[in-house]
PDB file of C-alpha atoms and ligand atoms in Angstrom:
ATOM      1  CA  MET A1139     -35.973 -24.059 127.107  1.00  0.00           C
ATOM      2  CA  PRO A1140     -39.170 -23.382 125.014  1.00  0.00           C
ATOM      3  CA  GLU A1141     -38.629 -20.169 122.905  1.00  0.00           C
ATOM      4  CA  ASN A1142     -41.702 -18.624 124.771  1.00  0.00           C
ATOM      5  CA  LEU A1143     -40.151 -19.285 128.202  1.00  0.00           C
ATOM      6  CA  ALA A1144     -36.999 -17.549 127.098  1.00  0.00           C
ATOM      7  CA  ARG A1145     -38.853 -14.226 127.040  1.00  0.00           C
ATOM      8  CA  TYR A1146     -38.945 -14.490 130.830  1.00  0.00           C
ATOM      9  CA  VAL A1147     -35.278 -14.726 131.526  1.00  0.00           C
ATOM     10  CA  VAL A1148     -34.331 -11.736 133.524  1.00  0.00           C
ATOM     11  CA  SER A1149     -31.183 -10.700 135.209  1.00  0.00           C
ATOM     12  CA  GLY A1150     -30.656  -8.578 138.284  1.00  0.00           C
ATOM     13  CA  PRO A1151     -30.646  -6.186 139.803  1.00  0.00           C
ATOM     14  CA  ALA A1152     -34.405  -6.143 139.253  1.00  0.00           C
ATOM     15  CA  GLN A1153     -37.582  -5.935 141.391  1.00  0.00           C
ATOM     16  CA  ILE A1154     -40.351  -8.287 140.195  1.00  0.00           C
ATOM     17  CA  CYS A1155     -43.349  -6.186 140.709  1.00  0.00           C
ATOM     18  CA  PHE A1156     -46.273  -8.285 142.031  1.00  0.00           C
ATOM     19  CA  SER A1157     -49.456  -6.337 142.441  1.00  0.00           C
ATOM     20  CA  GLY A1158     -51.404  -9.224 143.806  1.00  0.00           C
ATOM     21  CA  GLY A1159     -53.501  -9.624 140.550  1.00  0.00           C
ATOM     22  CA  ARG A1160     -53.616 -12.648 138.245  1.00  0.00           C
ATOM     23  CA  THR A1161     -51.422 -11.139 135.492  1.00  0.00           C
ATOM     24  CA  SER A1162     -48.349 -10.252 137.643  1.00  0.00           C
ATOM     25  CA  ALA A1163     -48.845 -13.615 139.498  1.00  0.00           C
ATOM     26  CA  TYR A1164     -48.642 -15.303 136.048  1.00  0.00           C
ATOM     27  CA  MET A1165     -45.560 -13.385 135.204  1.00  0.00           C
ATOM     28  CA  LEU A1166     -43.976 -14.294 138.485  1.00  0.00           C
ATOM     29  CA  HIS A1167     -44.684 -17.906 137.838  1.00  0.00           C
ATOM     30  CA  GLN A1168     -43.047 -17.677 134.336  1.00  0.00           C
ATOM     31  CA  VAL A1169     -40.195 -16.009 135.501  1.00  0.00           C
ATOM     32  CA  LEU A1170     -39.655 -18.604 138.207  1.00  0.00           C
ATOM     33  CA  CYS A1171     -39.869 -21.284 135.547  1.00  0.00           C
ATOM     34  CA  ALA A1172     -37.520 -19.614 132.974  1.00  0.00           C
ATOM     35  CA  ASN A1173     -34.772 -18.815 135.629  1.00  0.00           C
ATOM     36  CA  CYS A1174     -35.090 -22.110 137.589  1.00  0.00           C
ATOM     37  CA  GLY A1175     -36.125 -19.975 140.561  1.00  0.00           C
ATOM     38  CA  LEU A1176     -35.549 -16.359 141.515  1.00  0.00           C
ATOM     39  CA  PRO A1177     -32.484 -15.049 139.651  1.00  0.00           C
ATOM     40  CA  ARG A1178     -29.588 -13.487 141.769  1.00  0.00           C
ATOM     41  CA  ASP A1179     -30.261  -9.964 142.751  1.00  0.00           C
ATOM     42  CA  CYS A1180     -33.964 -10.189 141.799  1.00  0.00           C
ATOM     43  CA  PHE A1181     -36.517  -9.272 144.504  1.00  0.00           C
ATOM     44  CA  VAL A1182     -40.350  -9.948 144.285  1.00  0.00           C
ATOM     45  CA  VAL A1183     -41.970  -6.968 145.791  1.00  0.00           C
ATOM     46  CA  PHE A1184     -45.624  -6.394 146.893  1.00  0.00           C
ATOM     47  CA  GLN A1185     -46.428  -2.856 148.038  1.00  0.00           C
ATOM     48  CA  ASN A1186     -49.395  -2.898 150.429  1.00  0.00           C
ATOM     49  CA  THR A1187     -51.466   0.279 150.439  1.00  0.00           C
ATOM     50  CA  GLY A1188     -53.725  -1.060 153.287  1.00  0.00           C
ATOM     51  CA  LYS A1189     -56.758  -0.757 150.929  1.00  0.00           C
ATOM     52  CA  GLU A1190     -56.369  -4.097 149.118  1.00  0.00           C
ATOM     53  CA  ARG A1191     -59.022  -6.728 149.554  1.00  0.00           C
ATOM     54  CA  GLU A1192     -58.304  -9.616 151.927  1.00  0.00           C
ATOM     55  CA  GLU A1193     -58.608 -12.111 148.834  1.00  0.00           C
ATOM     56  CA  THR A1194     -55.717 -10.243 147.278  1.00  0.00           C
ATOM     57  CA  LEU A1195     -53.498 -10.433 150.376  1.00  0.00           C
ATOM     58  CA  ALA A1196     -54.272 -14.197 150.696  1.00  0.00           C
ATOM     59  CA  PHE A1197     -53.432 -14.759 146.984  1.00  0.00           C
ATOM     60  CA  VAL A1198     -49.943 -12.928 147.362  1.00  0.00           C
ATOM     61  CA  ASP A1199     -49.315 -15.108 150.413  1.00  0.00           C
ATOM     62  CA  GLU A1200     -50.512 -18.326 148.713  1.00  0.00           C
ATOM     63  CA  CYS A1201     -48.389 -17.751 145.514  1.00  0.00           C
ATOM     64  CA  ALA A1202     -45.395 -17.242 147.753  1.00  0.00           C
ATOM     65  CA  ARG A1203     -45.975 -20.455 149.773  1.00  0.00           C
ATOM     66  CA  ARG A1204     -46.918 -22.627 146.910  1.00  0.00           C
ATOM     67  CA  TRP A1205     -43.964 -21.512 144.731  1.00  0.00           C
ATOM     68  CA  SER A1206     -41.520 -21.283 147.486  1.00  0.00           C
ATOM     69  CA  VAL A1207     -40.621 -17.784 146.467  1.00  0.00           C
ATOM     70  CA  PRO A1208     -39.770 -15.048 149.046  1.00  0.00           C
ATOM     71  CA  VAL A1209     -42.038 -11.990 148.536  1.00  0.00           C
ATOM     72  CA  ALA A1210     -41.103  -8.698 150.181  1.00  0.00           C
ATOM     73  CA  TRP A1211     -44.261  -7.055 151.708  1.00  0.00           C
ATOM     74  CA  ILE A1212     -43.519  -3.434 152.052  1.00  0.00           C
ATOM     75  CA  GLU A1213     -45.600  -0.568 153.399  1.00  0.00           C
ATOM     76  CA  TRP A1214     -44.812   3.239 152.985  1.00  0.00           C
ATOM     77  CA  THR A1215     -43.930   4.794 156.339  1.00  0.00           C
ATOM     78  CA  GLY A1216     -42.891   8.374 155.626  1.00  0.00           C
ATOM     79  CA  PHE A1217     -40.961  10.947 153.697  1.00  0.00           C
ATOM     80  CA  ILE A1218     -37.183  11.542 154.359  1.00  0.00           C
ATOM     81  CA  GLU A1219     -36.963  15.131 155.213  1.00  0.00           C
ATOM     82  CA  GLY A1220     -34.671  17.280 153.213  1.00  0.00           C
ATOM     83  CA  ARG A1221     -34.375  14.918 150.187  1.00  0.00           C
ATOM     84  CA  ALA A1222     -35.311  16.895 147.036  1.00  0.00           C
ATOM     85  CA  GLN A1223     -36.897  13.749 145.352  1.00  0.00           C
ATOM     86  CA  ARG A1224     -38.861  12.895 148.481  1.00  0.00           C
ATOM     87  CA  PHE A1225     -37.368   9.816 149.291  1.00  0.00           C
ATOM     88  CA  CYS A1226     -39.420   7.728 151.612  1.00  0.00           C
ATOM     89  CA  THR A1227     -39.073   5.151 154.186  1.00  0.00           C
ATOM     90  CA  TYR A1228     -40.836   1.694 154.344  1.00  0.00           C
ATOM     91  CA  GLN A1229     -41.306  -1.092 156.715  1.00  0.00           C
ATOM     92  CA  LEU A1230     -41.375  -4.815 155.976  1.00  0.00           C
ATOM     93  CA  VAL A1231     -44.677  -6.649 156.942  1.00  0.00           C
ATOM     94  CA  THR A1232     -46.095 -10.010 156.419  1.00  0.00           C
ATOM     95  CA  PHE A1233     -49.512 -11.476 155.427  1.00  0.00           C
ATOM     96  CA  GLU A1234     -50.322 -11.542 159.185  1.00  0.00           C
ATOM     97  CA  THR A1235     -49.200  -8.040 160.049  1.00  0.00           C
ATOM     98  CA  ALA A1236     -50.076  -6.240 156.831  1.00  0.00           C
ATOM     99  CA  ALA A1237     -52.074  -3.056 157.192  1.00  0.00           C
ATOM    100  CA  ARG A1238     -55.872  -3.636 156.319  1.00  0.00           C
ATOM    101  CA  HIS A1239     -57.490  -0.460 157.184  1.00  0.00           C
ATOM    102  CA  GLY A1240     -55.676   1.944 154.805  1.00  0.00           C
ATOM    103  CA  GLU A1241     -53.045   3.066 157.267  1.00  0.00           C
ATOM    104  CA  PRO A1242     -50.059   3.588 154.903  1.00  0.00           C
ATOM    105  CA  PHE A1243     -52.407   5.269 152.312  1.00  0.00           C
ATOM    106  CA  ALA A1244     -54.017   7.576 155.043  1.00  0.00           C
ATOM    107  CA  ALA A1245     -50.513   8.431 156.361  1.00  0.00           C
ATOM    108  CA  MET A1246     -49.332   9.408 152.960  1.00  0.00           C
ATOM    109  CA  ALA A1247     -52.290  11.619 152.440  1.00  0.00           C
ATOM    110  CA  ARG A1248     -51.693  13.357 155.868  1.00  0.00           C
ATOM    111  CA  ALA A1249     -48.045  13.799 155.010  1.00  0.00           C
ATOM    112  CA  THR A1250     -48.787  15.440 151.529  1.00  0.00           C
ATOM    113  CA  ASN A1251     -51.830  17.218 152.893  1.00  0.00           C
ATOM    114  CA  MET A1252     -53.806  16.313 149.818  1.00  0.00           C
ATOM    115  CA  LEU A1253     -55.473  13.430 148.255  1.00  0.00           C
ATOM    116  CA  PRO A1254     -54.424  11.628 145.219  1.00  0.00           C
ATOM    117  CA  ASN A1255     -56.406  12.148 142.003  1.00  0.00           C
ATOM    118  CA  PRO A1256     -56.338  10.955 138.384  1.00  0.00           C
ATOM    119  CA  ALA A1257     -53.876  13.621 137.364  1.00  0.00           C
ATOM    120  CA  ALA A1258     -51.644  13.331 140.424  1.00  0.00           C
ATOM    121  CA  ARG A1259     -51.472   9.731 141.442  1.00  0.00           C
ATOM    122  CA  LEU A1260     -49.589  10.250 144.642  1.00  0.00           C
ATOM    123  CA  CYS A1261     -50.630   6.818 145.968  1.00  0.00           C
ATOM    124  CA  THR A1262     -49.085   4.992 143.028  1.00  0.00           C
ATOM    125  CA  ILE A1263     -45.926   7.275 143.076  1.00  0.00           C
ATOM    126  CA  ASN A1264     -45.263   7.087 146.877  1.00  0.00           C
ATOM    127  CA  LEU A1265     -46.978   3.918 148.195  1.00  0.00           C
ATOM    128  CA  LYS A1266     -45.835   1.747 145.302  1.00  0.00           C
ATOM    129  CA  MET A1267     -43.005   3.375 143.282  1.00  0.00           C
ATOM    130  CA  ARG A1268     -40.997   5.150 145.753  1.00  0.00           C
ATOM    131  CA  ALA A1269     -41.547   2.641 148.544  1.00  0.00           C
ATOM    132  CA  SER A1270     -40.176  -0.155 146.438  1.00  0.00           C
ATOM    133  CA  SER A1271     -37.301   2.125 145.169  1.00  0.00           C
ATOM    134  CA  ALA A1272     -36.467   2.640 148.795  1.00  0.00           C
ATOM    135  CA  TYR A1273     -36.581  -1.159 149.132  1.00  0.00           C
ATOM    136  CA  MET A1274     -34.112  -1.735 146.233  1.00  0.00           C
ATOM    137  CA  ARG A1275     -31.702   0.946 147.481  1.00  0.00           C
ATOM    138  CA  ALA A1276     -31.678  -0.799 150.873  1.00  0.00           C
ATOM    139  CA  GLN A1277     -30.506  -3.930 149.013  1.00  0.00           C
ATOM    140  CA  GLY A1278     -27.647  -1.844 147.834  1.00  0.00           C
ATOM    141  CA  PHE A1279     -28.634  -0.907 144.346  1.00  0.00           C
ATOM    142  CA  GLU A1280     -28.726   2.496 142.629  1.00  0.00           C
ATOM    143  CA  GLU A1281     -30.162   1.284 139.484  1.00  0.00           C
ATOM    144  CA  TRP A1282     -32.341  -1.674 138.571  1.00  0.00           C
ATOM    145  CA  ASP A1283     -34.912  -3.134 136.229  1.00  0.00           C
ATOM    146  CA  SER A1284     -38.633  -3.146 137.182  1.00  0.00           C
ATOM    147  CA  VAL A1285     -40.088  -6.281 135.827  1.00  0.00           C
ATOM    148  CA  ILE A1286     -43.791  -5.376 135.400  1.00  0.00           C
ATOM    149  CA  GLY A1287     -46.917  -7.427 134.515  1.00  0.00           C
ATOM    150  CA  ILE A1288     -48.206  -5.445 131.677  1.00  0.00           C
ATOM    151  CA  ARG A1289     -49.726  -7.588 128.857  1.00  0.00           C
ATOM    152  CA  ALA A1290     -49.490  -7.445 125.058  1.00  0.00           C
ATOM    153  CA  ASP A1291     -53.208  -6.358 124.887  1.00  0.00           C
ATOM    154  CA  GLU A1292     -52.630  -3.311 126.839  1.00  0.00           C
ATOM    155  CA  PRO A1293     -50.921  -1.079 124.174  1.00  0.00           C
ATOM    156  CA  ARG A1294     -51.501   2.323 125.774  1.00  0.00           C
ATOM    157  CA  ARG A1295     -49.828   1.094 128.965  1.00  0.00           C
ATOM    158  CA  VAL A1296     -46.992  -0.383 126.960  1.00  0.00           C
ATOM    159  CA  ALA A1297     -46.584   2.916 125.178  1.00  0.00           C
ATOM    160  CA  ARG A1298     -46.385   4.755 128.467  1.00  0.00           C
ATOM    161  CA  MET A1299     -43.743   2.579 129.908  1.00  0.00           C
ATOM    162  CA  MET A1300     -41.711   2.608 126.672  1.00  0.00           C
ATOM    163  CA  ASP A1301     -41.912   6.414 126.245  1.00  0.00           C
ATOM    164  CA  PRO A1302     -38.260   7.545 125.888  1.00  0.00           C
ATOM    165  CA  ALA A1303     -39.218  10.673 128.024  1.00  0.00           C
ATOM    166  CA  ARG A1304     -40.431   8.508 130.905  1.00  0.00           C
ATOM    167  CA  ASP A1305     -38.735   9.000 134.275  1.00  0.00           C
ATOM    168  CA  ASN A1306     -37.089   5.619 134.909  1.00  0.00           C
ATOM    169  CA  SER A1307     -35.426   6.463 138.358  1.00  0.00           C
ATOM    170  CA  ASN A1308     -37.718   4.063 139.935  1.00  0.00           C
ATOM    171  CA  GLY A1309     -36.645   1.272 137.743  1.00  0.00           C
ATOM    172  CA  VAL A1310     -36.175   0.599 133.977  1.00  0.00           C
ATOM    173  CA  PRO A1311     -39.310  -1.153 132.874  1.00  0.00           C
ATOM    174  CA  VAL A1312     -39.013  -4.728 131.557  1.00  0.00           C
ATOM    175  CA  LEU A1313     -42.132  -6.332 130.179  1.00  0.00           C
ATOM    176  CA  PRO A1314     -41.814 -10.032 129.613  1.00  0.00           C
ATOM    177  CA  LEU A1315     -45.506 -10.517 128.982  1.00  0.00           C
ATOM    178  CA  VAL A1316     -45.270  -8.205 126.031  1.00  0.00           C
ATOM    179  CA  ARG A1317     -42.289 -10.025 124.748  1.00  0.00           C
ATOM    180  CA  ALA A1318     -44.169 -13.211 125.038  1.00  0.00           C
ATOM    181  CA  ASN A1319     -47.399 -11.658 123.337  1.00  0.00           C
ATOM    182  CA  VAL A1320     -49.457 -12.638 126.417  1.00  0.00           C
ATOM    183  CA  THR A1321     -53.073 -11.507 126.554  1.00  0.00           C
ATOM    184  CA  LYS A1322     -55.717 -11.487 129.267  1.00  0.00           C
ATOM    185  CA  ALA A1323     -57.179 -14.801 127.854  1.00  0.00           C
ATOM    186  CA  ASP A1324     -53.812 -16.500 128.281  1.00  0.00           C
ATOM    187  CA  VAL A1325     -53.637 -15.486 131.825  1.00  0.00           C
ATOM    188  CA  LEU A1326     -57.128 -16.627 132.689  1.00  0.00           C
ATOM    189  CA  ALA A1327     -56.438 -19.940 130.903  1.00  0.00           C
ATOM    190  CA  PHE A1328     -53.309 -20.548 132.992  1.00  0.00           C
ATOM    191  CA  TRP A1329     -55.299 -19.783 136.199  1.00  0.00           C
ATOM    192  CA  ARG A1330     -58.068 -22.182 135.306  1.00  0.00           C
ATOM    193  CA  ALA A1331     -55.560 -24.936 135.072  1.00  0.00           C
ATOM    194  CA  GLN A1332     -54.110 -24.138 138.470  1.00  0.00           C
ATOM    195  CA  PRO A1333     -54.992 -25.722 141.968  1.00  0.00           C
ATOM    196  CA  PHE A1334     -55.563 -22.333 143.332  1.00  0.00           C
ATOM    197  CA  ASP A1335     -56.624 -18.892 142.102  1.00  0.00           C
ATOM    198  CA  LEU A1336     -57.326 -15.331 143.276  1.00  0.00           C
ATOM    199  CA  GLN A1337     -60.829 -15.507 144.889  1.00  0.00           C
ATOM    200  CA  LEU A1338     -62.063 -12.378 143.014  1.00  0.00           C
ATOM    201  CA  ASP A1339     -64.294 -12.658 139.863  1.00  0.00           C
ATOM    202  CA  PRO A1340     -61.869 -12.559 136.812  1.00  0.00           C
ATOM    203  CA  MET A1341     -64.580 -10.519 134.912  1.00  0.00           C
ATOM    204  CA  GLY A1342     -65.179  -8.142 137.860  1.00  0.00           C
ATOM    205  CA  ASP A1343     -63.186  -5.133 138.944  1.00  0.00           C
ATOM    206  CA  LEU A1344     -62.562  -5.732 142.569  1.00  0.00           C
ATOM    207  CA  GLY A1345     -58.731  -5.871 142.453  1.00  0.00           C
ATOM    208  CA  ASN A1346     -56.468  -3.109 143.633  1.00  0.00           C
ATOM    209  CA  CYS A1347     -57.522  -0.844 146.365  1.00  0.00           C
ATOM    210  CA  ASP A1348     -61.158  -1.534 147.031  1.00  0.00           C
ATOM    211  CA  CYS A1349     -62.795   1.684 145.855  1.00  0.00           C
ATOM    212  CA  CYS A1350     -59.926   3.260 143.847  1.00  0.00           C
ATOM    213  CA  PHE A1351     -60.831   6.533 142.315  1.00  0.00           C
ATOM    214  CA  LEU A1352     -59.736   5.276 138.922  1.00  0.00           C
ATOM    215  CA  LYS A1353     -62.435   2.777 138.726  1.00  0.00           C
ATOM    216  CA  ALA A1354     -65.521   3.835 136.918  1.00  0.00           C
ATOM    217  CA  HIS A1355     -68.238   5.421 138.844  1.00  0.00           C
ATOM    218  CA  HIS A1356     -70.856   2.559 138.064  1.00  0.00           C
ATOM    219  CA  LYS A1357     -68.326  -0.044 139.253  1.00  0.00           C
ATOM    220  CA  ILE A1358     -67.694   1.605 142.516  1.00  0.00           C
ATOM    221  CA  VAL A1359     -71.372   1.864 143.085  1.00  0.00           C
ATOM    222  CA  ARG A1360     -72.029  -1.800 142.083  1.00  0.00           C
ATOM    223  CA  ALA A1361     -69.330  -2.782 144.567  1.00  0.00           C
ATOM    224  CA  LEU A1362     -70.870  -0.540 147.306  1.00  0.00           C
ATOM    225  CA  VAL A1363     -74.348  -2.105 146.688  1.00  0.00           C
ATOM    226  CA  ALA A1364     -72.836  -5.364 147.989  1.00  0.00           C
ATOM    227  CA  GLU A1365     -70.577  -3.764 150.702  1.00  0.00           C
ATOM    228  CA  PRO A1366     -71.608  -0.222 151.529  1.00  0.00           C
ATOM    229  CA  TRP A1367     -69.298  -0.092 154.534  1.00  0.00           C
ATOM    230  CA  ARG A1368     -66.323   0.007 152.084  1.00  0.00           C
ATOM    231  CA  ALA A1369     -67.071   3.577 151.252  1.00  0.00           C
ATOM    232  CA  ASP A1370     -66.482   4.798 154.751  1.00  0.00           C
ATOM    233  CA  TRP A1371     -62.776   4.906 154.647  1.00  0.00           C
ATOM    234  CA  TRP A1372     -62.760   6.950 151.395  1.00  0.00           C
ATOM    235  CA  ILE A1373     -65.482   9.290 152.851  1.00  0.00           C
ATOM    236  CA  GLY A1374     -63.285   9.674 155.800  1.00  0.00           C
ATOM    237  CA  GLN A1375     -60.295  10.750 153.606  1.00  0.00           C
ATOM    238  CA  GLU A1376     -62.552  13.175 151.814  1.00  0.00           C
ATOM    239  CA  SER A1377     -63.571  14.664 155.220  1.00  0.00           C
ATOM    240  CA  ALA A1378     -60.063  15.447 156.266  1.00  0.00           C
ATOM    241  CA  GLU A1379     -58.810  18.786 157.040  1.00  0.00           C
ATOM    242  CA  HIS A1380     -57.483  19.502 153.561  1.00  0.00           C
ATOM    243  CA  GLY A1381     -61.009  19.380 152.207  1.00  0.00           C
ATOM    244  CA  ALA A1382     -59.998  17.612 149.114  1.00  0.00           C
ATOM    245  CA  THR A1383     -61.810  14.991 147.202  1.00  0.00           C
ATOM    246  CA  PHE A1384     -60.356  12.201 144.910  1.00  0.00           C
ATOM    247  CA  ARG A1385     -62.061  13.476 141.813  1.00  0.00           C
ATOM    248  CA  ASN A1386     -63.633  16.757 140.934  1.00  0.00           C
ATOM    249  CA  ASP A1387     -65.468  15.320 137.932  1.00  0.00           C
ATOM    250  CA  ARG A1388     -67.831  13.057 139.780  1.00  0.00           C
ATOM    251  CA  PRO A1389     -69.708  13.135 143.159  1.00  0.00           C
ATOM    252  CA  PRO A1390     -67.747  12.476 146.354  1.00  0.00           C
ATOM    253  CA  TYR A1391     -67.694   9.009 147.957  1.00  0.00           C
ATOM    254  CA  ARG A1392     -70.433  10.046 150.438  1.00  0.00           C
ATOM    255  CA  ASP A1393     -72.820  10.466 147.517  1.00  0.00           C
ATOM    256  CA  LEU A1394     -71.608   7.244 145.772  1.00  0.00           C
ATOM    257  CA  LYS A1395     -72.553   5.377 148.894  1.00  0.00           C
ATOM    258  CA  ARG A1396     -75.927   7.082 149.001  1.00  0.00           C
ATOM    259  CA  GLU A1397     -76.419   6.040 145.442  1.00  0.00           C
ATOM    260  CA  ALA A1398     -75.459   2.434 146.338  1.00  0.00           C
ATOM    261  CA  LEU A1399     -77.865   2.373 149.223  1.00  0.00           C
ATOM    262  CA  PHE A1400     -80.599   3.623 146.831  1.00  0.00           C
ATOM    263  CA  TYR A1401     -79.843   0.801 144.288  1.00  0.00           C
ATOM    264  CA  ALA A1402     -79.646  -1.790 147.106  1.00  0.00           C
ATOM    265  CA  ARG A1403     -83.439  -1.124 147.654  1.00  0.00           C
ATOM    266  CA  GLN A1404     -84.185  -1.843 143.983  1.00  0.00           C
ATOM    267  CA  ILE A1405     -84.790  -5.331 142.666  1.00  0.00           C
ATOM    268  CA  PRO A1406     -83.331  -6.131 140.402  1.00  0.00           C
ATOM    269  CA  LEU A1407     -80.140  -4.030 140.481  1.00  0.00           C
ATOM    270  CA  ALA A1408     -80.504  -1.370 137.821  1.00  0.00           C
ATOM    271  CA  LEU A1409     -76.868  -0.453 137.234  1.00  0.00           C
ATOM    272  CA  GLU A1410     -75.837  -0.751 133.490  1.00  0.00           C
ATOM    273  CA  ASP A1411     -72.341  -0.688 132.243  1.00  0.00           C
ATOM    274  CA  THR A1412     -71.533   2.659 130.566  1.00  0.00           C
ATOM    275  CA  ASP A1413     -68.871   3.969 128.323  1.00  0.00           C
ATOM    276  CA  GLU A1414     -66.987   5.307 131.173  1.00  0.00           C
ATOM    277  CA  ALA A1415     -63.372   4.553 131.073  1.00  0.00           C
ATOM    278  CA  PRO A1416     -62.380   0.963 132.556  1.00  0.00           C
ATOM    279  CA  LEU A1417     -60.211   0.705 135.509  1.00  0.00           C
ATOM    280  CA  VAL A1418     -56.726   1.691 134.939  1.00  0.00           C
ATOM    281  CA  ASP A1419     -54.688  -0.989 136.660  1.00  0.00           C
ATOM    282  CA  CYS A1420     -52.437   0.241 139.377  1.00  0.00           C
ATOM    283  CA  PHE A1421     -49.060  -1.428 139.103  1.00  0.00           C
ATOM    284  CA  CYS A1422     -45.933  -0.067 140.663  1.00  0.00           C
ATOM    285  CA  GLY A1423     -43.937   1.558 137.939  1.00  0.00           C
ATOM    286  CA  ASP A1424     -47.163   2.588 136.074  1.00  0.00           C
TER     287      ASP A1424
HETATM  288  S1  LIG B1233     -55.218   1.224 143.056  1.00  0.00           S
HETATM  289 FE1  LIG B1233     -55.992   3.310 142.794  1.00  0.00          FE
HETATM  290  S2  LIG B1233     -56.090   4.103 144.985  1.00  0.00           S
HETATM  291 FE2  LIG B1233     -54.740   2.201 144.986  1.00  0.00          FE
HETATM  292  S3  LIG B1233     -52.697   2.967 144.781  1.00  0.00           S
HETATM  293 FE3  LIG B1233     -53.443   2.446 142.770  1.00  0.00          FE
HETATM  294  S4  LIG B1233     -54.122   4.359 141.903  1.00  0.00           S
HETATM  295 FE4  LIG B1233     -54.043   4.611 144.197  1.00  0.00          FE
END
């Protein structure tokens, strides 16, 4: 086995976290090559929030079919009452039956009676981390590794994962892409050579939940210029009884949509990149 491929050898029990992006798909491909398929007691898990774009869902499905690898599509369905750590339940879905209107996300917001925000990423914690932990427990494991697609050119995320103070009760992080020194350029080069690809611009910011509150203001507005209707679900969440917004350091989604509609009337589009923080990718385990 080439030395680099050896970095992808994993042993179970482990969940292979597949976010539906190019990076985690590349990692999955390499793991399958290095281990001659999916190793024993390893499970590929995709946690559907209901707010992923159709292109992402199609990509997850196509990877599974082309590479003949089972992918568990899971959706958060509720908390288990009386469990101190807020254990949750989940359901298995498929590409055909997966939620596409934010149902798991909205149900979680109703159950917590609040909205996630950058300081309390309840969506990542519940819809992704805890849901996949529930799945791993259902496979009979109390401890497992979480094989996560974080690259070598993401040092802050690597540091967060490897922080000795990190709570690893949802899986001990294993970062094969870091071991193999893989960068974004490597991932994109891989996908350019493949017969299929994620149908989202590799330089864009349309992955993850469509208008994720972690995306920069101008990037959400730019996406809404093309598809203003995508704001409506987020506006609906901010109009719920709890009265919360996803962020208190910028306007609510209703205003972002209004801004987008204003720009949509301007030709050419006058949105410039700013120094605002780039999207923090949302991976289970992050
Ligand atoms: S992509 Fe954003 S909105 Fe979606 S689960 Fe992750 S942090 Fe939450």
